[in-house]
Amino acid sequence: MKIQILPALKLTLVTVLLCCIGYTLLILLVAQFSPNKAEGQTISVNGVIKGYALEGQSFTQDKYFNGRPSAAGYNAAGSSGSNKGPTNPDYLKDMQTRIDSFLVHNPSIKKEMIPSELVTSSGSGLDPDISPIAAQVQIARIATTRKLSEEKVKDLVIEKTQKPLWGLFGTEKINVLQLNIALDELK
Amino acid sequence: MNTEILGVVLMFVTTILIALPLGRYIGKVYSGHHTWLDRILHPIDRIIFKFIGVNPEKEMNWKAQLSALLIINLIWFLLSMLVLMTQGVLPLNPDNNPSMTADLAFNTSISFISNTNLQHYSGETGVSYLGQLTLMLFQFISAAAGMAICAVVFIAMKEKVTDKLGNFYALFVKSITRILLPMSIVIAILLLFAGTPMTFKGKDQFVSLQGDTVNVSRGPAAAMIAIKQIGTNGGGFFGVNSAHPFENPNYFTNIVETIAILLIPIAMIFALGFMIQKKRFAWMVFGIMLLGFLLFLIPSIYLEMKGNDSIRKMGITQNLGSMEGKEVRFGPAASAYWAISTTVTSNGSVNAMHDSLTPLTGMFAMLGMMVNAFFGGVGVGFLNFYIFIIIAVFISGLMVGRTPEFMGKKIEAKEMKIAAIIALLHPFLILVGTALSSYIFAHNPTFYAGWLNNPGNHGYSEMLYEYTSSSANNGSGFEGLGDNTPWWNISCGIIMLLARFLPIIGPVAIAGILAQKKYTPESAGTLKTDTGTFGVMILAVIFIIAALSFFPALTLGPIAEYFSQHS
């Protein structure tokens, strides 16, 4: 047994060289050729960074399309889900409050039209997307607040809708940040 | 057909299509046949073995294999404790994250050397970049150790009489250089180009469209995410694991990462078929595991796409399904597929919060870990299945009045005793842990209020899930559990330790003892172990041991919660 200690020590050193240092440096090298050197892709408006392309941000104002509720408050340095169980009474009460608040802000929408993703918090607390239905139920509010025609806003939503992967796999979605930036540019 | 379902089908079919040739390749690697990477890697191997002073041709018996495994793991444990408890003052810490407390470092160290990756810290705030790279090292070497020891059992299953079962160090090094590293490099590069960060810069700051100041955590994530998926580790770079947009940017990366979960566990079965030259037997094992997997998967996808019944009563629409704790870019079907894949294998990464799964999906996730042998962790998954095979051989031998023989070797009392102890260890650890913590909680619920994030049956499920995950070396969690306390750190640490090494020692001992026994060629009187009938027998054994021993515990948790929703 004693004769196995030295090989084990040396082998551990070898794995540090291979897996910790060699592998990391190799991936780091390839990273220099990837978008924004793999430091995270940002989105800028007029040269000012407005956010990270992949990460959602908080939109609570009526003039913007709202994203999903976030247990982390869209803190991109502390991702978190709510971890609420499906039958938790306090959680269901919070859901009811969110539904009521949505109805107040969107008076033309009936309760049965609200998609659950707009009142449930995402897994990461940083979900950048909503489904097309979740955008559609907000069109009337946006149009009224911004004094735009509903048609125009609707066209923008359709334009920003991303099809499933290769048109076949997964969900349809809309990136809320991109949608809102485009909305700000809409005349 | 629904595009979400199509996505699941695509992921599954692609996994099998890659696993078949990969299994053959792994079989060749462990058998010492020539493979395409040899030209580059043979010279490197020679340098490594010269440096560590081991002759890779010198075969070891099962006792020497086990002591090699245990000694190297002890060294890893000490190394990990050292780094985690001092990372605050060590280099590569741009975000100034603190060193870990002793109990948290104990839990994290055992968690990563045991291939569990239960995380009682959050990646953004709990570890430095040096800490992350150290944990990544354990993701490679714990997986490689499991695969090497599984290869030892494969070699022992060959039909000959021997006590020479290969060389642990050689199998270990080959697992890293020929399997884990190349696959991780491919996956990490795919992630890089999808937007996953790989940088040593610290947090960034910007002002959002609405005017909020936001800090963004980054780091050398792509490298770690690749190996955490491939090596059934599951320990994510960021707190919410692969639900995080950096860790899993889009549906394509989700496909890649999901395939990576099941790939090696499935390929190992085909590697077995190749090595012992019994393809039919491998297909029988694959069939049983697949059946068990689908049994958990299909209802879970249905339930998550159907939505949460408590929310339905509120009168809103669940057009996507149950969305609490899930991401829009994956949707409920892909999230349920991940949830079951990650729990039947001992991976434990998540792309949705398991605490918020509908009650019965939560139960299927737990059942996946309770069985822990439908594909299972890299290497160790087959070892768990091996125990069930031995028990099934023995029971069916008794039933038909034939001598219980497996691969031409007689199974006797000694092997059966080991198998029975190992089979019962898993329920023992889970149920005792849950019972103790429930007792403590129930006697002072106000003092321990921080433990549970949900009341009633679901709160109990949080504790049951934590111990199930620890004992299955899985690492996922009902993360509402306030688990960074000495009680949870230490109790889960001890369970992970026992549940990692005893179920390795047991099967290796059995296989080693059997390999030394006299070989009796198959005759008309031999019980056939590569038939559907025998497969059903194994399934029955799994059902009796795993499912029934946990049924009372599950009744108090997810099953009661389900019925409370429908009363």
PDB file of C-alpha atoms in Angstrom, chain A:
ATOM      1  CA  MET A   1       0.000   0.000   0.000  1.00  0.00           C
ATOM      2  CA  LYS A   2       2.837   2.355   0.896  1.00  0.00           C
ATOM      3  CA  ILE A   3       4.336   2.019  -2.555  1.00  0.00           C
ATOM      4  CA  GLN A   4       1.132   3.475  -3.992  1.00  0.00           C
ATOM      5  CA  ILE A   5       1.394   6.858  -2.257  1.00  0.00           C
ATOM      6  CA  LEU A   6       4.189   8.282  -4.393  1.00  0.00           C
ATOM      7  CA  PRO A   7       2.654   7.290  -7.754  1.00  0.00           C
ATOM      8  CA  ALA A   8      -0.667   8.747  -6.578  1.00  0.00           C
ATOM      9  CA  LEU A   9       0.979  12.057  -5.689  1.00  0.00           C
ATOM     10  CA  LYS A  10       2.823  12.240  -8.990  1.00  0.00           C
ATOM     11  CA  LEU A  11      -0.237  11.203 -10.975  1.00  0.00           C
ATOM     12  CA  THR A  12      -2.243  13.957  -9.296  1.00  0.00           C
ATOM     13  CA  LEU A  13       0.405  16.433 -10.390  1.00  0.00           C
ATOM     14  CA  VAL A  14       0.151  15.118 -13.957  1.00  0.00           C
ATOM     15  CA  THR A  15      -3.618  15.576 -13.967  1.00  0.00           C
ATOM     16  CA  VAL A  16      -3.223  19.144 -12.684  1.00  0.00           C
ATOM     17  CA  LEU A  17      -0.934  19.844 -15.640  1.00  0.00           C
ATOM     18  CA  LEU A  18      -3.232  18.143 -18.155  1.00  0.00           C
ATOM     19  CA  CYS A  19      -6.757  18.992 -17.021  1.00  0.00           C
ATOM     20  CA  CYS A  20      -6.320  22.168 -14.992  1.00  0.00           C
ATOM     21  CA  ILE A  21      -3.624  24.026 -16.865  1.00  0.00           C
ATOM     22  CA  GLY A  22      -3.286  22.502 -20.353  1.00  0.00           C
ATOM     23  CA  TYR A  23      -6.997  22.110 -21.038  1.00  0.00           C
ATOM     24  CA  THR A  24      -7.877  25.544 -19.614  1.00  0.00           C
ATOM     25  CA  LEU A  25      -5.196  27.284 -21.668  1.00  0.00           C
ATOM     26  CA  LEU A  26      -6.287  25.497 -24.827  1.00  0.00           C
ATOM     27  CA  ILE A  27      -9.923  26.537 -24.399  1.00  0.00           C
ATOM     28  CA  LEU A  28      -8.770  30.052 -23.484  1.00  0.00           C
ATOM     29  CA  LEU A  29      -6.754  30.169 -26.703  1.00  0.00           C
ATOM     30  CA  VAL A  30      -9.733  29.104 -28.817  1.00  0.00           C
ATOM     31  CA  ALA A  31     -11.832  31.658 -26.909  1.00  0.00           C
ATOM     32  CA  GLN A  32      -9.778  34.462 -28.457  1.00  0.00           C
ATOM     33  CA  PHE A  33     -11.385  33.608 -31.802  1.00  0.00           C
ATOM     34  CA  SER A  34     -14.957  33.443 -30.494  1.00  0.00           C
ATOM     35  CA  PRO A  35     -17.425  36.357 -30.336  1.00  0.00           C
ATOM     36  CA  ASN A  36     -16.066  39.168 -28.115  1.00  0.00           C
ATOM     37  CA  LYS A  37     -13.223  36.868 -27.004  1.00  0.00           C
ATOM     38  CA  ALA A  38     -15.696  34.957 -24.835  1.00  0.00           C
ATOM     39  CA  GLU A  39     -15.944  37.799 -22.360  1.00  0.00           C
ATOM     40  CA  GLY A  40     -19.695  37.928 -22.864  1.00  0.00           C
ATOM     41  CA  GLN A  41     -21.413  39.571 -25.836  1.00  0.00           C
ATOM     42  CA  THR A  42     -22.848  42.997 -25.140  1.00  0.00           C
ATOM     43  CA  ILE A  43     -25.526  45.048 -26.874  1.00  0.00           C
ATOM     44  CA  SER A  44     -24.850  48.750 -27.360  1.00  0.00           C
ATOM     45  CA  VAL A  45     -27.108  51.625 -28.334  1.00  0.00           C
ATOM     46  CA  ASN A  46     -25.263  54.666 -29.723  1.00  0.00           C
ATOM     47  CA  GLY A  47     -21.992  53.298 -28.387  1.00  0.00           C
ATOM     48  CA  VAL A  48     -23.242  52.827 -24.820  1.00  0.00           C
ATOM     49  CA  ILE A  49     -23.474  49.275 -23.472  1.00  0.00           C
ATOM     50  CA  LYS A  50     -27.089  48.575 -22.594  1.00  0.00           C
ATOM     51  CA  GLY A  51     -26.802  44.974 -21.569  1.00  0.00           C
ATOM     52  CA  TYR A  52     -25.559  41.460 -22.284  1.00  0.00           C
ATOM     53  CA  ALA A  53     -27.092  39.727 -25.253  1.00  0.00           C
ATOM     54  CA  LEU A  54     -27.775  36.489 -23.416  1.00  0.00           C
ATOM     55  CA  GLU A  55     -28.968  37.816 -20.068  1.00  0.00           C
ATOM     56  CA  GLY A  56     -32.369  39.247 -19.347  1.00  0.00           C
ATOM     57  CA  GLN A  57     -32.807  42.513 -17.481  1.00  0.00           C
ATOM     58  CA  SER A  58     -35.570  43.986 -15.410  1.00  0.00           C
ATOM     59  CA  PHE A  59     -38.383  45.683 -17.337  1.00  0.00           C
ATOM     60  CA  THR A  60     -41.147  46.858 -15.037  1.00  0.00           C
ATOM     61  CA  GLN A  61     -42.269  50.101 -16.701  1.00  0.00           C
ATOM     62  CA  ASP A  62     -45.458  50.163 -18.743  1.00  0.00           C
ATOM     63  CA  LYS A  63     -43.696  51.582 -21.796  1.00  0.00           C
ATOM     64  CA  TYR A  64     -41.532  48.466 -22.157  1.00  0.00           C
ATOM     65  CA  PHE A  65     -42.444  44.869 -22.801  1.00  0.00           C
ATOM     66  CA  ASN A  66     -42.096  43.243 -19.398  1.00  0.00           C
ATOM     67  CA  GLY A  67     -40.052  40.071 -19.055  1.00  0.00           C
ATOM     68  CA  ARG A  68     -40.609  37.278 -16.602  1.00  0.00           C
ATOM     69  CA  PRO A  69     -40.644  37.745 -12.835  1.00  0.00           C
ATOM     70  CA  SER A  70     -37.213  37.045 -11.345  1.00  0.00           C
ATOM     71  CA  ALA A  71     -36.429  35.609  -7.927  1.00  0.00           C
ATOM     72  CA  ALA A  72     -32.981  37.164  -8.261  1.00  0.00           C
ATOM     73  CA  GLY A  73     -34.246  40.627  -9.239  1.00  0.00           C
ATOM     74  CA  TYR A  74     -32.309  40.187 -12.497  1.00  0.00           C
ATOM     75  CA  ASN A  75     -29.053  40.362 -10.550  1.00  0.00           C
ATOM     76  CA  ALA A  76     -26.570  38.954 -13.074  1.00  0.00           C
ATOM     77  CA  ALA A  77     -24.064  38.377 -10.267  1.00  0.00           C
ATOM     78  CA  GLY A  78     -26.394  36.180  -8.201  1.00  0.00           C
ATOM     79  CA  SER A  79     -28.605  33.966 -10.339  1.00  0.00           C
ATOM     80  CA  SER A  80     -31.421  32.185  -8.532  1.00  0.00           C
ATOM     81  CA  GLY A  81     -34.811  30.570  -9.029  1.00  0.00           C
ATOM     82  CA  SER A  82     -37.658  30.961  -6.562  1.00  0.00           C
ATOM     83  CA  ASN A  83     -37.568  27.263  -5.611  1.00  0.00           C
ATOM     84  CA  LYS A  84     -41.229  27.496  -4.677  1.00  0.00           C
ATOM     85  CA  GLY A  85     -43.073  24.194  -4.608  1.00  0.00           C
ATOM     86  CA  PRO A  86     -46.139  23.850  -6.843  1.00  0.00           C
ATOM     87  CA  THR A  87     -48.630  23.795  -3.944  1.00  0.00           C
ATOM     88  CA  ASN A  88     -47.000  26.323  -1.580  1.00  0.00           C
ATOM     89  CA  PRO A  89     -49.910  28.545  -0.357  1.00  0.00           C
ATOM     90  CA  ASP A  90     -47.752  31.693   0.001  1.00  0.00           C
ATOM     91  CA  TYR A  91     -46.456  31.184  -3.512  1.00  0.00           C
ATOM     92  CA  LEU A  92     -49.958  30.805  -4.909  1.00  0.00           C
ATOM     93  CA  LYS A  93     -50.917  34.027  -3.109  1.00  0.00           C
ATOM     94  CA  ASP A  94     -47.970  35.820  -4.795  1.00  0.00           C
ATOM     95  CA  MET A  95     -49.143  34.439  -8.128  1.00  0.00           C
ATOM     96  CA  GLN A  96     -52.625  35.879  -7.509  1.00  0.00           C
ATOM     97  CA  THR A  97     -51.079  39.287  -6.712  1.00  0.00           C
ATOM     98  CA  ARG A  98     -49.080  39.206  -9.951  1.00  0.00           C
ATOM     99  CA  ILE A  99     -52.173  38.264 -11.942  1.00  0.00           C
ATOM    100  CA  ASP A 100     -54.189  41.099 -10.370  1.00  0.00           C
ATOM    101  CA  SER A 101     -51.387  43.577 -11.008  1.00  0.00           C
ATOM    102  CA  PHE A 102     -51.114  42.481 -14.643  1.00  0.00           C
ATOM    103  CA  LEU A 103     -54.842  43.007 -15.106  1.00  0.00           C
ATOM    104  CA  VAL A 104     -54.588  46.532 -13.642  1.00  0.00           C
ATOM    105  CA  HIS A 105     -51.771  47.467 -16.024  1.00  0.00           C
ATOM    106  CA  ASN A 106     -53.407  45.791 -19.026  1.00  0.00           C
ATOM    107  CA  PRO A 107     -57.128  46.546 -18.670  1.00  0.00           C
ATOM    108  CA  SER A 108     -58.030  45.231 -22.125  1.00  0.00           C
ATOM    109  CA  ILE A 109     -56.750  41.740 -21.331  1.00  0.00           C
ATOM    110  CA  LYS A 110     -58.962  39.043 -19.813  1.00  0.00           C
ATOM    111  CA  LYS A 111     -57.563  36.790 -17.091  1.00  0.00           C
ATOM    112  CA  GLU A 112     -57.724  33.611 -19.169  1.00  0.00           C
ATOM    113  CA  MET A 113     -55.453  35.221 -21.765  1.00  0.00           C
ATOM    114  CA  ILE A 114     -52.510  35.714 -19.371  1.00  0.00           C
ATOM    115  CA  PRO A 115     -49.758  33.176 -20.100  1.00  0.00           C
ATOM    116  CA  SER A 116     -48.327  31.623 -16.926  1.00  0.00           C
ATOM    117  CA  GLU A 117     -44.720  32.512 -17.816  1.00  0.00           C
ATOM    118  CA  LEU A 118     -45.526  36.204 -17.163  1.00  0.00           C
ATOM    119  CA  VAL A 119     -46.470  35.479 -13.545  1.00  0.00           C
ATOM    120  CA  THR A 120     -44.021  32.638 -12.732  1.00  0.00           C
ATOM    121  CA  SER A 121     -40.346  33.261 -12.059  1.00  0.00           C
ATOM    122  CA  SER A 122     -37.731  31.748 -14.336  1.00  0.00           C
ATOM    123  CA  GLY A 123     -35.137  29.135 -13.402  1.00  0.00           C
ATOM    124  CA  SER A 124     -32.140  31.449 -13.540  1.00  0.00           C
ATOM    125  CA  GLY A 125     -33.811  34.715 -12.603  1.00  0.00           C
ATOM    126  CA  LEU A 126     -32.168  35.990 -15.796  1.00  0.00           C
ATOM    127  CA  ASP A 127     -34.453  34.544 -18.474  1.00  0.00           C
ATOM    128  CA  PRO A 128     -33.938  36.837 -21.483  1.00  0.00           C
ATOM    129  CA  ASP A 129     -36.978  35.595 -23.401  1.00  0.00           C
ATOM    130  CA  ILE A 130     -40.752  35.504 -23.435  1.00  0.00           C
ATOM    131  CA  SER A 131     -43.029  33.552 -25.763  1.00  0.00           C
ATOM    132  CA  PRO A 132     -44.887  35.331 -28.605  1.00  0.00           C
ATOM    133  CA  ILE A 133     -48.158  35.008 -26.680  1.00  0.00           C
ATOM    134  CA  ALA A 134     -46.627  36.831 -23.717  1.00  0.00           C
ATOM    135  CA  ALA A 135     -45.666  39.680 -26.029  1.00  0.00           C
ATOM    136  CA  GLN A 136     -49.061  39.807 -27.720  1.00  0.00           C
ATOM    137  CA  VAL A 137     -50.964  40.372 -24.477  1.00  0.00           C
ATOM    138  CA  GLN A 138     -48.818  43.454 -23.832  1.00  0.00           C
ATOM    139  CA  ILE A 139     -49.238  45.075 -27.262  1.00  0.00           C
ATOM    140  CA  ALA A 140     -52.331  47.108 -26.355  1.00  0.00           C
ATOM    141  CA  ARG A 141     -50.655  48.581 -23.262  1.00  0.00           C
ATOM    142  CA  ILE A 142     -47.471  49.484 -25.135  1.00  0.00           C
ATOM    143  CA  ALA A 143     -49.411  51.086 -27.968  1.00  0.00           C
ATOM    144  CA  THR A 144     -51.487  53.213 -25.563  1.00  0.00           C
ATOM    145  CA  THR A 145     -48.508  54.258 -23.397  1.00  0.00           C
ATOM    146  CA  ARG A 146     -46.339  55.148 -26.362  1.00  0.00           C
ATOM    147  CA  LYS A 147     -49.166  56.545 -28.476  1.00  0.00           C
ATOM    148  CA  LEU A 148     -48.321  54.195 -31.340  1.00  0.00           C
ATOM    149  CA  SER A 149     -50.708  52.217 -33.506  1.00  0.00           C
ATOM    150  CA  GLU A 150     -51.257  48.637 -32.353  1.00  0.00           C
ATOM    151  CA  GLU A 151     -50.494  47.451 -35.875  1.00  0.00           C
ATOM    152  CA  LYS A 152     -47.006  48.900 -35.738  1.00  0.00           C
ATOM    153  CA  VAL A 153     -46.194  47.290 -32.391  1.00  0.00           C
ATOM    154  CA  LYS A 154     -47.664  44.013 -33.571  1.00  0.00           C
ATOM    155  CA  ASP A 155     -45.476  44.056 -36.676  1.00  0.00           C
ATOM    156  CA  LEU A 156     -42.423  44.630 -34.505  1.00  0.00           C
ATOM    157  CA  VAL A 157     -43.325  41.658 -32.300  1.00  0.00           C
ATOM    158  CA  ILE A 158     -43.700  39.445 -35.363  1.00  0.00           C
ATOM    159  CA  GLU A 159     -40.391  40.723 -36.735  1.00  0.00           C
ATOM    160  CA  LYS A 160     -38.574  39.950 -33.474  1.00  0.00           C
ATOM    161  CA  THR A 161     -40.087  36.479 -33.004  1.00  0.00           C
ATOM    162  CA  GLN A 162     -37.432  33.785 -33.234  1.00  0.00           C
ATOM    163  CA  LYS A 163     -38.567  30.510 -34.759  1.00  0.00           C
ATOM    164  CA  PRO A 164     -37.673  27.189 -33.140  1.00  0.00           C
ATOM    165  CA  LEU A 165     -34.182  25.863 -33.934  1.00  0.00           C
ATOM    166  CA  TRP A 166     -34.021  25.090 -37.699  1.00  0.00           C
ATOM    167  CA  GLY A 167     -37.776  25.679 -37.691  1.00  0.00           C
ATOM    168  CA  LEU A 168     -38.304  22.269 -36.106  1.00  0.00           C
ATOM    169  CA  PHE A 169     -36.988  21.914 -32.585  1.00  0.00           C
ATOM    170  CA  GLY A 170     -37.861  23.665 -29.322  1.00  0.00           C
ATOM    171  CA  THR A 171     -39.844  26.770 -28.458  1.00  0.00           C
ATOM    172  CA  GLU A 172     -40.649  30.038 -30.225  1.00  0.00           C
ATOM    173  CA  LYS A 173     -39.326  33.001 -28.294  1.00  0.00           C
ATOM    174  CA  ILE A 174     -38.657  36.715 -28.277  1.00  0.00           C
ATOM    175  CA  ASN A 175     -35.625  38.357 -26.675  1.00  0.00           C
ATOM    176  CA  VAL A 176     -37.119  41.071 -24.464  1.00  0.00           C
ATOM    177  CA  LEU A 177     -34.062  43.359 -24.483  1.00  0.00           C
ATOM    178  CA  GLN A 178     -33.782  43.355 -28.285  1.00  0.00           C
ATOM    179  CA  LEU A 179     -37.511  43.895 -28.608  1.00  0.00           C
ATOM    180  CA  ASN A 180     -37.449  46.893 -26.257  1.00  0.00           C
ATOM    181  CA  ILE A 181     -34.421  48.457 -27.926  1.00  0.00           C
ATOM    182  CA  ALA A 182     -36.243  48.202 -31.256  1.00  0.00           C
ATOM    183  CA  LEU A 183     -39.331  49.636 -29.591  1.00  0.00           C
ATOM    184  CA  ASP A 184     -37.390  52.703 -28.448  1.00  0.00           C
ATOM    185  CA  GLU A 185     -36.293  53.261 -32.043  1.00  0.00           C
ATOM    186  CA  LEU A 186     -39.856  52.994 -33.363  1.00  0.00           C
ATOM    187  CA  LYS A 187     -41.351  56.332 -34.374  1.00  0.00           C
TER     188      LYS A 187
END
